[in-house]
Amino acid sequence: MKNYLLLLLTLLPMSSWAQENDLPLVEQGKKWTYHHANFEYVWDYHYTLEGDTVVAGKNCLKMYSDNKDDKGEICYEGALFEEGKKVYCFYPEKDEANLLYDFDCRVGDTLKIGNVDLITLSIDTIVSLDTIVGIVCKGERYDFQAQRYDEDTGEPFVMGTLSWVKGVGATLDFFNMLPLAGNYNSLVACEVNGDVLYLSSATAIESVRLRQPNDNGAIFDLQGRRLSSPSAKGIYIQNGRKRILR
């Protein structure tokens, strides 16, 4: 299967590859389907970008959710805009933008999203396959370790891992993306004007690393700090992989 994916990727035109990897996240008519499954109930809900607006001088698209609480309600979630590889959101009744996604990162970088640090663990090629039409989409998946700092001790508290897909967003929930207890959501599909961009049921990870760390061989701790050499037992990141020093 792995060799089959490599062959398909090789046969694709490089210009098409580049265009799809540079797809924006904020697009008119883009729609996400997420699945919620807890111990008692299951349902699907959606996000849709539809309608222009201007907030604090920024041209934005309005984001709506549909059936998010299994009640069939349509709710306004906020106004999104994109600058370079960063996505911002004006939440309802707010005139200050919050950074929501930052795809301009490399393995080992630490991103600050709200009050959470996201340490970039890996960036991989992904492809979605359909048994009839072949490749549905291809792109990049970013894996992060999420952590907060304990207010009393000042020590980092590791919350778990999460993933983003470039041009698509988070695989748990577009907004509620953190690996928290009670977050039973998962991304099913993303499309824009009927064209499928992501299909979770047919997605595989390619082994080719799209980006290398800022410095080949550089070692980082879980706070994203570059080290000359590890001095204590623990988990470190080198060349996009976790290394355990015992």
Coordinates of N, CA and C in Angstrom, one line a residue:
M1 N 0.8 -1.2 0.0 CA 0.0 0.0 0.0 C 0.9 1.3 0.0
K2 N 1.9 1.2 0.8 CA 2.8 2.4 0.9 C 3.5 2.7 -0.5
N3 N 4.0 1.6 -1.2 CA 4.6 1.8 -2.5 C 3.6 2.3 -3.5
Y4 N 2.3 1.9 -3.3 CA 1.2 2.3 -4.2 C 1.0 3.8 -4.1
L5 N 1.0 4.3 -2.8 CA 0.8 5.7 -2.6 C 2.0 6.5 -3.2
L6 N 3.2 6.0 -3.0 CA 4.4 6.7 -3.5 C 4.3 6.8 -5.0
L7 N 3.8 5.7 -5.7 CA 3.7 5.7 -7.2 C 2.7 6.8 -7.6
L8 N 1.6 6.8 -6.9 CA 0.6 7.8 -7.3 C 1.1 9.2 -7.1
L9 N 1.8 9.5 -6.1 CA 2.3 10.8 -5.8 C 3.3 11.2 -6.9
T10 N 4.1 10.2 -7.3 CA 5.2 10.5 -8.3 C 4.5 10.9 -9.7
L11 N 3.4 10.2 -10.0 CA 2.8 10.5 -11.3 C 2.0 11.8 -11.3
L12 N 1.7 12.4 -10.2 CA 1.0 13.6 -10.2 C 1.9 14.8 -10.7
P13 N 1.3 15.7 -11.5 CA 2.1 16.9 -11.9 C 2.5 17.7 -10.7
M14 N 3.8 18.2 -10.7 CA 4.3 19.0 -9.6 C 3.5 20.3 -9.5
S15 N 3.1 20.9 -10.6 CA 2.3 22.1 -10.4 C 1.0 21.9 -9.7
S16 N 0.4 20.8 -9.9 CA -0.9 20.5 -9.2 C -0.6 20.3 -7.7
W17 N 0.5 19.6 -7.4 CA 0.9 19.4 -6.1 C 1.1 20.7 -5.3
A18 N 1.8 21.6 -5.9 CA 2.1 22.9 -5.3 C 0.8 23.7 -5.1
Q19 N -0.1 23.7 -6.1 CA -1.3 24.4 -6.0 C -2.1 23.9 -4.8
E20 N -2.3 22.6 -4.7 CA -3.1 22.1 -3.7 C -2.5 22.3 -2.3
N21 N -1.2 22.3 -2.2 CA -0.6 22.5 -0.9 C -0.6 23.9 -0.5
D22 N -0.9 24.9 -1.4 CA -1.0 26.3 -1.1 C -2.5 26.7 -1.0
L23 N -3.4 25.8 -1.0 CA -4.8 26.2 -0.9 C -5.0 27.0 0.4
P24 N -5.8 28.1 0.3 CA -6.1 28.8 1.5 C -7.1 28.1 2.4
L25 N -7.2 28.4 3.7 CA -8.1 27.8 4.5 C -9.5 28.6 4.5
V26 N -9.4 29.9 4.4 CA -10.6 30.8 4.4 C -11.0 31.0 3.0
E27 N -12.1 30.2 2.6 CA -12.6 30.3 1.2 C -14.2 30.3 1.3
Q28 N -14.8 31.2 0.5 CA -16.2 31.2 0.4 C -16.8 29.9 0.0
G29 N -17.8 29.4 0.7 CA -18.4 28.2 0.3 C -17.8 26.9 0.9
K30 N -16.7 27.1 1.7 CA -16.0 25.9 2.3 C -16.9 25.3 3.4
K31 N -17.0 24.0 3.4 CA -17.8 23.3 4.4 C -17.1 22.2 5.1
W32 N -17.3 22.1 6.4 CA -16.6 21.0 7.2 C -17.7 20.1 7.8
T33 N -17.5 18.8 7.8 CA -18.4 17.9 8.5 C -17.6 17.2 9.6
Y34 N -18.1 17.4 10.8 CA -17.5 16.7 12.0 C -18.5 15.7 12.6
H35 N -17.9 14.7 13.3 CA -18.7 13.7 13.9 C -18.5 13.8 15.4
H36 N -19.6 13.8 16.1 CA -19.6 13.7 17.6 C -20.0 12.4 18.1
A37 N -19.3 11.7 18.9 CA -19.7 10.4 19.5 C -19.2 10.3 20.9
N38 N -20.1 10.4 21.8 CA -19.8 10.2 23.2 C -20.3 8.8 23.7
F39 N -20.5 8.7 25.0 CA -20.9 7.4 25.5 C -22.3 7.1 25.3
E40 N -23.1 8.1 24.9 CA -24.6 7.9 24.8 C -25.1 8.3 23.4
Y41 N -24.5 9.4 22.8 CA -25.1 9.9 21.6 C -24.1 10.1 20.5
V42 N -24.6 10.1 19.3 CA -23.7 10.3 18.1 C -24.5 11.2 17.2
W43 N -23.8 12.2 16.5 CA -24.4 13.0 15.5 C -23.4 13.7 14.7
D44 N -23.7 14.2 13.5 CA -22.8 15.0 12.7 C -23.2 16.4 12.8
Y45 N -22.3 17.3 12.7 CA -22.5 18.7 12.6 C -21.6 19.4 11.6
H46 N -21.8 20.6 11.2 CA -21.1 21.3 10.1 C -20.7 22.7 10.5
Y47 N -19.6 23.1 9.8 CA -19.2 24.5 9.8 C -19.3 24.9 8.3
T48 N -19.6 26.2 8.1 CA -19.7 26.7 6.7 C -19.2 28.2 6.7
L49 N -18.4 28.5 5.7 CA -18.0 29.9 5.5 C -18.9 30.4 4.4
E50 N -19.6 31.4 4.8 CA -20.6 32.0 3.8 C -21.0 33.4 4.2
G51 N -20.6 34.3 3.3 CA -21.0 35.7 3.5 C -19.8 36.6 3.9
D52 N -19.7 37.7 3.2 CA -18.6 38.7 3.5 C -19.0 39.6 4.7
T53 N -17.9 40.1 5.3 CA -18.1 41.1 6.3 C -16.8 41.8 6.6
V54 N -16.8 43.0 7.2 CA -15.6 43.7 7.5 C -15.7 44.0 9.0
V55 N -14.6 43.6 9.7 CA -14.5 43.8 11.1 C -13.1 44.4 11.4
A56 N -13.1 45.6 12.1 CA -11.9 46.3 12.4 C -11.0 46.5 11.2
G57 N -11.7 46.8 10.1 CA -10.9 47.1 8.8 C -10.4 45.9 8.1
K58 N -10.8 44.7 8.5 CA -10.3 43.4 7.9 C -11.5 42.8 7.1
N59 N -11.2 42.4 5.8 CA -12.2 41.7 5.0 C -12.3 40.3 5.5
C60 N -13.4 39.8 5.9 CA -13.6 38.5 6.5 C -14.7 37.7 5.8
L61 N -14.7 36.4 6.1 CA -15.8 35.6 5.8 C -16.5 35.1 7.1
K62 N -17.8 35.0 7.1 CA -18.6 34.6 8.2 C -18.6 33.1 8.4
M63 N -18.3 32.6 9.6 CA -18.4 31.2 9.9 C -19.6 30.8 10.7
Y64 N -20.4 29.8 10.2 CA -21.6 29.4 10.8 C -21.5 27.9 11.2
S65 N -22.1 27.5 12.3 CA -22.2 26.1 12.6 C -23.6 25.6 12.5
D66 N -23.8 24.4 12.2 CA -25.1 23.8 12.0 C -25.2 22.5 12.8
N67 N -26.1 22.4 13.7 CA -26.4 21.2 14.5 C -25.2 20.8 15.4
K68 N -24.5 21.8 15.9 CA -23.4 21.6 16.7 C -23.7 20.9 18.1
D69 N -24.9 21.2 18.6 CA -25.4 20.6 19.8 C -26.5 19.6 19.6
D70 N -26.6 19.1 18.4 CA -27.6 18.1 18.1 C -29.0 18.7 18.2
K71 N -29.2 20.0 18.0 CA -30.5 20.6 18.1 C -30.9 21.2 16.8
G72 N -30.1 21.0 15.7 CA -30.5 21.6 14.4 C -30.3 23.1 14.3
E73 N -29.7 23.7 15.3 CA -29.6 25.1 15.3 C -28.4 25.6 14.4
I74 N -28.6 26.7 13.8 CA -27.5 27.4 13.0 C -27.0 28.6 13.8
C75 N -25.7 28.6 14.1 CA -25.2 29.6 15.0 C -24.0 30.3 14.3
Y76 N -23.9 31.6 14.6 CA -22.7 32.4 14.1 C -21.6 32.2 15.0
E77 N -20.4 31.7 14.4 CA -19.3 31.4 15.2 C -18.2 32.5 15.2
G78 N -18.2 33.3 14.2 CA -17.2 34.4 14.1 C -16.8 34.7 12.7
A79 N -15.9 35.7 12.5 CA -15.5 36.2 11.2 C -14.0 35.8 11.0
L80 N -13.7 35.1 9.9 CA -12.3 34.7 9.7 C -11.6 35.4 8.6
F81 N -10.3 35.6 8.7 CA -9.5 36.2 7.6 C -8.2 35.5 7.7
E82 N -7.5 35.6 6.6 CA -6.2 34.9 6.4 C -5.1 35.9 5.9
E83 N -4.0 35.9 6.6 CA -2.8 36.7 6.2 C -1.6 35.8 6.0
G84 N -1.2 35.6 4.8 CA -0.1 34.6 4.6 C -0.5 33.2 5.0
K85 N 0.2 32.6 5.9 CA -0.2 31.3 6.3 C -0.8 31.3 7.7
K86 N -1.3 32.4 8.1 CA -1.9 32.5 9.4 C -3.4 32.9 9.3
V87 N -4.2 32.2 10.1 CA -5.7 32.4 10.1 C -6.1 33.0 11.4
Y88 N -6.9 34.1 11.3 CA -7.4 34.8 12.5 C -8.9 34.8 12.6
C89 N -9.4 34.9 13.8 CA -10.9 34.9 14.0 C -11.3 36.1 14.9
F90 N -12.3 36.8 14.4 CA -13.0 37.8 15.3 C -14.2 37.0 15.8
Y91 N -14.2 36.7 17.1 CA -15.3 36.0 17.7 C -16.5 37.0 17.9
P92 N -17.7 36.5 18.0 CA -18.9 37.4 18.1 C -18.7 38.5 19.1
E93 N -19.1 39.7 18.7 CA -19.1 40.9 19.6 C -17.6 41.3 20.0
K94 N -16.6 40.8 19.3 CA -15.3 41.2 19.6 C -14.7 41.9 18.4
D95 N -13.9 42.9 18.7 CA -13.2 43.7 17.6 C -11.7 43.5 17.6
E96 N -11.2 42.5 18.4 CA -9.8 42.1 18.4 C -9.7 40.7 17.8
A97 N -8.8 40.5 16.8 CA -8.6 39.2 16.2 C -7.8 38.3 17.0
N98 N -8.2 37.0 17.1 CA -7.4 36.0 17.7 C -6.7 35.1 16.7
L99 N -5.4 34.8 16.9 CA -4.8 33.8 16.1 C -5.3 32.4 16.3
L100 N -5.8 31.8 15.2 CA -6.4 30.5 15.3 C -5.6 29.4 14.7
Y101 N -4.9 29.7 13.6 CA -4.0 28.7 12.9 C -2.8 29.4 12.4
D102 N -1.6 28.8 12.5 CA -0.4 29.3 11.9 C 0.4 28.1 11.3
F103 N 0.3 28.1 9.9 CA 0.9 27.0 9.2 C 2.3 27.4 8.7
D104 N 2.8 28.5 9.2 CA 4.2 28.9 8.9 C 5.1 28.5 10.0
C105 N 5.2 27.2 10.2 CA 6.0 26.7 11.3 C 6.8 25.5 10.8
R106 N 7.8 25.1 11.5 CA 8.7 24.0 11.2 C 8.7 23.0 12.4
V107 N 9.2 21.9 12.2 CA 9.3 20.9 13.3 C 10.2 21.5 14.4
G108 N 9.7 21.4 15.6 CA 10.5 22.0 16.7 C 10.0 23.4 17.2
D109 N 9.2 24.1 16.3 CA 8.7 25.4 16.6 C 7.6 25.3 17.7
T110 N 7.5 26.3 18.5 CA 6.4 26.4 19.5 C 5.4 27.5 19.1
L111 N 4.1 27.2 18.9 CA 3.1 28.2 18.6 C 2.3 28.6 19.8
K112 N 1.9 29.8 19.9 CA 1.1 30.2 21.0 C -0.3 30.5 20.5
I113 N -1.2 29.6 20.8 CA -2.6 29.7 20.4 C -3.5 29.9 21.6
G114 N -3.9 31.1 21.9 CA -4.6 31.4 23.1 C -3.6 31.3 24.3
N115 N -4.0 30.5 25.3 CA -3.1 30.3 26.4 C -2.4 28.9 26.4
V116 N -2.4 28.3 25.2 CA -1.8 27.0 25.1 C -0.6 27.1 24.1
D117 N 0.5 26.3 24.5 CA 1.6 26.2 23.6 C 1.5 24.9 22.8
L118 N 1.7 25.1 21.5 CA 1.6 23.9 20.6 C 3.1 23.7 20.1
I119 N 3.6 22.6 20.4 CA 5.0 22.2 20.0 C 4.9 21.4 18.7
T120 N 5.5 21.8 17.6 CA 5.4 21.1 16.4 C 6.2 19.8 16.4
L121 N 5.5 18.7 16.4 CA 6.2 17.4 16.4 C 6.6 16.9 15.0
S122 N 5.7 17.0 14.1 CA 6.0 16.5 12.7 C 5.1 17.2 11.7
I123 N 5.6 17.2 10.4 CA 4.8 17.7 9.3 C 4.9 16.6 8.2
D124 N 3.8 16.0 7.9 CA 3.8 14.9 6.9 C 2.9 15.1 5.7
T125 N 3.3 14.4 4.7 CA 2.4 14.4 3.5 C 1.2 13.4 3.8
I126 N 0.0 13.9 3.4 CA -1.1 13.0 3.5 C -1.8 12.9 2.1
V127 N -2.4 11.8 1.8 CA -3.3 11.7 0.6 C -4.6 11.0 1.0
S128 N -5.7 11.3 0.4 CA -6.9 10.7 0.6 C -7.3 9.9 -0.7
L129 N -7.6 8.7 -0.6 CA -7.8 7.8 -1.8 C -9.3 7.4 -1.8
D130 N -9.8 7.3 -3.0 CA -11.2 6.8 -3.3 C -11.0 5.6 -4.2
T131 N -11.7 4.5 -3.9 CA -11.5 3.3 -4.7 C -11.9 3.4 -6.1
I132 N -12.7 4.5 -6.4 CA -13.2 4.6 -7.8 C -12.4 5.7 -8.5
V133 N -12.3 6.9 -7.9 CA -11.6 8.0 -8.6 C -10.1 8.2 -8.3
G134 N -9.6 7.4 -7.4 CA -8.2 7.5 -7.0 C -8.0 8.5 -5.9
I135 N -7.0 9.4 -6.2 CA -6.7 10.4 -5.2 C -7.8 11.5 -5.1
V136 N -8.3 11.7 -3.9 CA -9.3 12.7 -3.7 C -8.6 14.1 -3.4
C137 N -7.6 14.0 -2.5 CA -6.9 15.2 -2.1 C -5.5 14.8 -1.6
K138 N -4.7 15.8 -1.4 CA -3.4 15.6 -0.9 C -3.0 16.9 -0.2
G139 N -2.1 16.8 0.8 CA -1.7 18.0 1.5 C -0.7 17.7 2.6
E140 N -0.8 18.5 3.6 CA 0.2 18.4 4.7 C -0.6 18.3 6.1
R141 N -0.1 17.4 6.9 CA -0.7 17.3 8.3 C 0.4 17.7 9.3
Y142 N 0.0 18.5 10.2 CA 0.8 19.1 11.2 C 0.4 18.4 12.6
D143 N 1.4 17.8 13.2 CA 1.1 17.2 14.5 C 1.7 18.0 15.6
F144 N 1.0 18.3 16.7 CA 1.4 19.1 17.8 C 1.3 18.4 19.1
Q145 N 2.1 18.8 20.1 CA 1.9 18.5 21.5 C 1.4 19.8 22.1
A146 N 0.2 19.7 22.8 CA -0.4 20.8 23.5 C 0.0 20.8 25.0
Q147 N 0.3 22.0 25.5 CA 0.6 22.1 26.9 C 0.3 23.5 27.4
R148 N 0.0 23.5 28.7 CA -0.2 24.7 29.4 C 0.7 24.7 30.6
Y149 N 0.9 25.9 31.2 CA 1.7 26.0 32.4 C 0.9 26.1 33.6
D150 N 1.2 25.4 34.6 CA 0.5 25.4 35.9 C 0.7 26.7 36.6
E151 N -0.4 27.4 36.9 CA -0.3 28.8 37.5 C 0.4 28.8 38.9
D152 N 0.3 27.7 39.6 CA 1.0 27.6 40.9 C 2.4 27.3 40.9
T153 N 2.8 26.2 40.1 CA 4.1 25.8 40.1 C 5.0 26.3 38.9
G154 N 4.3 26.8 37.9 CA 5.0 27.3 36.7 C 5.5 26.2 35.8
E155 N 5.2 24.9 36.2 CA 5.6 23.8 35.4 C 4.7 23.5 34.2
P156 N 5.2 23.0 33.1 CA 4.3 22.7 32.0 C 3.5 21.5 32.2
F157 N 2.2 21.5 31.8 CA 1.3 20.4 31.9 C 0.9 19.9 30.5
V158 N 1.3 18.7 30.1 CA 1.1 18.2 28.8 C -0.4 17.7 28.7
M159 N -1.1 18.3 27.7 CA -2.5 18.0 27.6 C -2.7 16.8 26.6
G160 N -1.8 16.6 25.7 CA -1.9 15.6 24.7 C -1.5 16.1 23.3
T161 N -1.9 15.3 22.3 CA -1.5 15.7 20.9 C -2.8 16.1 20.1
L162 N -2.5 16.9 19.0 CA -3.6 17.2 18.1 C -3.0 17.4 16.7
S163 N -3.9 17.5 15.7 CA -3.4 17.6 14.4 C -4.2 18.7 13.6
W164 N -3.5 19.3 12.7 CA -4.1 20.2 11.7 C -3.8 19.7 10.3
V165 N -4.7 20.0 9.4 CA -4.4 19.7 8.0 C -4.4 21.1 7.3
K166 N -3.4 21.3 6.5 CA -3.2 22.6 5.8 C -4.4 22.8 4.8
G167 N -5.0 24.0 4.9 CA -6.1 24.3 4.1 C -7.4 23.8 4.6
V168 N -7.4 23.0 5.7 CA -8.6 22.4 6.2 C -8.8 22.8 7.6
G169 N -7.8 22.6 8.5 CA -8.0 23.0 9.9 C -7.8 21.8 10.8
A170 N -8.3 21.9 12.0 CA -8.1 20.9 13.0 C -8.9 19.6 12.8
T171 N -8.4 18.5 13.2 CA -9.1 17.2 13.0 C -10.0 16.8 14.2
L172 N -9.9 17.5 15.3 CA -10.9 17.3 16.4 C -12.1 18.2 16.3
D173 N -11.9 19.5 16.2 CA -13.0 20.4 15.9 C -12.3 21.7 15.4
F174 N -12.9 22.4 14.5 CA -12.3 23.6 13.9 C -11.9 24.6 15.0
F175 N -12.7 24.8 16.0 CA -12.4 25.8 17.1 C -12.0 25.0 18.3
N176 N -12.7 24.1 18.8 CA -12.4 23.3 20.0 C -11.4 22.2 19.6
M177 N -10.2 22.6 19.3 CA -9.2 21.7 18.7 C -8.3 20.9 19.7
L178 N -8.4 21.3 21.0 CA -7.5 20.8 22.0 C -8.0 19.4 22.5
P179 N -7.0 18.5 22.8 CA -7.3 17.2 23.3 C -7.7 17.2 24.8
L180 N -9.0 17.6 25.0 CA -9.5 17.7 26.3 C -10.5 16.6 26.6
A181 N -10.6 16.3 27.9 CA -11.7 15.3 28.3 C -13.0 15.8 27.9
G182 N -13.8 15.0 27.2 CA -15.1 15.4 26.8 C -15.1 15.9 25.3
N183 N -14.0 16.0 24.7 CA -13.9 16.4 23.3 C -14.0 15.1 22.5
Y184 N -15.2 14.7 22.1 CA -15.5 13.5 21.4 C -15.7 13.7 19.9
N185 N -15.1 14.8 19.3 CA -15.3 15.2 18.0 C -14.2 14.7 17.0
S186 N -14.6 14.6 15.8 CA -13.5 14.2 14.8 C -14.0 14.7 13.4
L187 N -13.0 15.1 12.6 CA -13.3 15.6 11.3 C -13.6 14.5 10.3
V188 N -14.7 14.6 9.6 CA -15.1 13.6 8.6 C -14.7 14.0 7.2
A189 N -15.0 15.2 6.8 CA -14.7 15.7 5.5 C -14.7 17.2 5.4
C190 N -14.0 17.7 4.4 CA -14.0 19.1 4.1 C -14.1 19.3 2.6
E191 N -15.0 20.2 2.2 CA -15.2 20.5 0.8 C -15.4 21.9 0.5
V192 N -15.2 22.3 -0.7 CA -15.5 23.7 -1.1 C -16.2 23.7 -2.4
N193 N -17.5 24.2 -2.4 CA -18.3 24.3 -3.5 C -18.5 22.9 -4.2
G194 N -18.6 21.9 -3.4 CA -18.8 20.5 -3.9 C -17.5 19.7 -4.2
D195 N -16.3 20.4 -4.2 CA -15.1 19.7 -4.4 C -14.5 19.2 -3.1
V196 N -14.2 17.9 -3.0 CA -13.7 17.4 -1.7 C -12.2 17.7 -1.6
L197 N -11.9 18.3 -0.4 CA -10.5 18.6 -0.1 C -9.9 17.6 0.9
Y198 N -10.7 17.0 1.7 CA -10.3 16.1 2.7 C -11.4 15.1 3.0
L199 N -10.9 13.8 3.2 CA -11.9 12.7 3.4 C -11.2 11.8 4.4
S200 N -11.6 11.8 5.7 CA -10.9 11.1 6.7 C -10.9 9.6 6.5
S201 N -12.0 9.0 6.0 CA -12.1 7.6 5.9 C -11.2 7.0 4.9
A202 N -10.5 7.8 4.1 CA -9.6 7.3 3.1 C -8.2 8.0 3.1
T203 N -7.9 8.5 4.3 CA -6.6 9.3 4.4 C -5.5 8.4 4.9
A204 N -4.4 8.5 4.2 CA -3.2 7.8 4.7 C -2.0 8.8 4.8
I205 N -1.0 8.5 5.6 CA 0.1 9.3 5.9 C 1.3 8.8 5.0
E206 N 1.9 9.7 4.3 CA 3.1 9.4 3.5 C 4.3 9.6 4.4
S207 N 5.3 8.8 4.2 CA 6.5 8.8 5.0 C 7.5 9.9 4.7
V208 N 7.3 10.6 3.5 CA 8.2 11.6 3.1 C 8.0 12.9 3.9
R209 N 8.9 13.4 4.6 CA 8.8 14.6 5.4 C 8.9 15.8 4.5
L210 N 7.8 16.6 4.6 CA 7.8 17.8 3.7 C 8.8 18.9 4.2
R211 N 8.9 19.1 5.4 CA 9.8 20.1 5.9 C 10.7 19.5 7.0
Q212 N 11.9 20.0 7.0 CA 12.9 19.6 7.9 C 12.9 20.6 9.1
P213 N 13.5 20.2 10.2 CA 13.6 21.2 11.3 C 14.4 22.4 10.8
N214 N 14.4 23.5 11.6 CA 15.1 24.7 11.3 C 16.6 24.4 11.1
D215 N 17.1 23.5 11.9 CA 18.5 23.1 11.8 C 18.5 21.6 11.8
N216 N 19.1 20.9 10.7 CA 19.1 19.5 10.7 C 19.9 19.0 11.9
G217 N 19.4 18.0 12.6 CA 20.0 17.5 13.8 C 19.9 18.2 15.1
A218 N 19.2 19.4 15.0 CA 19.0 20.2 16.2 C 18.1 19.5 17.2
I219 N 18.4 19.7 18.5 CA 17.6 19.1 19.5 C 16.8 20.1 20.3
F220 N 15.5 19.8 20.5 CA 14.6 20.7 21.2 C 14.0 20.0 22.4
D221 N 13.7 20.8 23.5 CA 13.0 20.2 24.6 C 11.5 20.4 24.3
L222 N 10.6 19.9 25.2 CA 9.2 20.0 24.9 C 8.6 21.4 25.1
Q223 N 9.5 22.3 25.5 CA 9.0 23.7 25.5 C 9.4 24.4 24.2
G224 N 10.0 23.7 23.2 CA 10.4 24.2 22.0 C 11.7 24.9 22.0
R225 N 12.5 24.8 23.1 CA 13.8 25.5 23.2 C 14.9 24.6 22.6
R226 N 15.8 25.2 21.8 CA 16.9 24.5 21.1 C 18.0 24.3 22.2
L227 N 18.5 23.1 22.2 CA 19.5 22.7 23.1 C 20.8 22.3 22.4
S228 N 21.9 22.6 23.0 CA 23.2 22.1 22.5 C 23.3 20.6 22.6
S229 N 22.8 20.1 23.8 CA 22.8 18.7 24.0 C 21.9 18.4 25.2
P230 N 21.1 17.3 25.2 CA 20.2 17.1 26.4 C 21.1 16.8 27.6
S231 N 20.7 17.4 28.7 CA 21.5 17.3 30.0 C 20.8 16.5 31.1
A232 N 19.5 16.1 30.8 CA 18.8 15.3 31.8 C 17.9 14.3 31.1
K233 N 17.4 13.4 31.9 CA 16.5 12.4 31.4 C 15.2 13.0 30.9
G234 N 14.6 12.5 29.9 CA 13.3 13.1 29.5 C 13.1 12.8 28.0
I235 N 12.1 13.6 27.5 CA 11.7 13.4 26.0 C 12.2 14.7 25.3
Y236 N 12.8 14.5 24.2 CA 13.3 15.5 23.3 C 12.8 15.3 21.9
I237 N 13.0 16.4 21.1 CA 12.6 16.3 19.7 C 13.8 16.5 18.8
Q238 N 14.1 15.6 17.9 CA 15.2 15.8 17.0 C 14.8 15.2 15.6
N239 N 15.0 16.0 14.6 CA 14.6 15.6 13.2 C 13.2 15.2 13.1
G240 N 12.3 15.9 13.8 CA 10.9 15.6 13.8 C 10.4 14.4 14.5
R241 N 11.3 13.8 15.3 CA 10.9 12.6 16.0 C 11.2 12.8 17.5
K242 N 10.4 12.2 18.3 CA 10.6 12.2 19.8 C 11.7 11.2 20.2
R243 N 12.6 11.7 21.0 CA 13.7 10.9 21.5 C 13.6 10.9 23.0
I244 N 13.8 9.7 23.5 CA 13.7 9.5 25.0 C 15.1 9.2 25.5
L245 N 15.6 10.1 26.5 CA 16.8 9.9 27.1 C 16.6 9.3 28.5
R246 N 17.1 8.1 28.7 CA 16.8 7.4 29.9 C 18.0 7.5 30.9

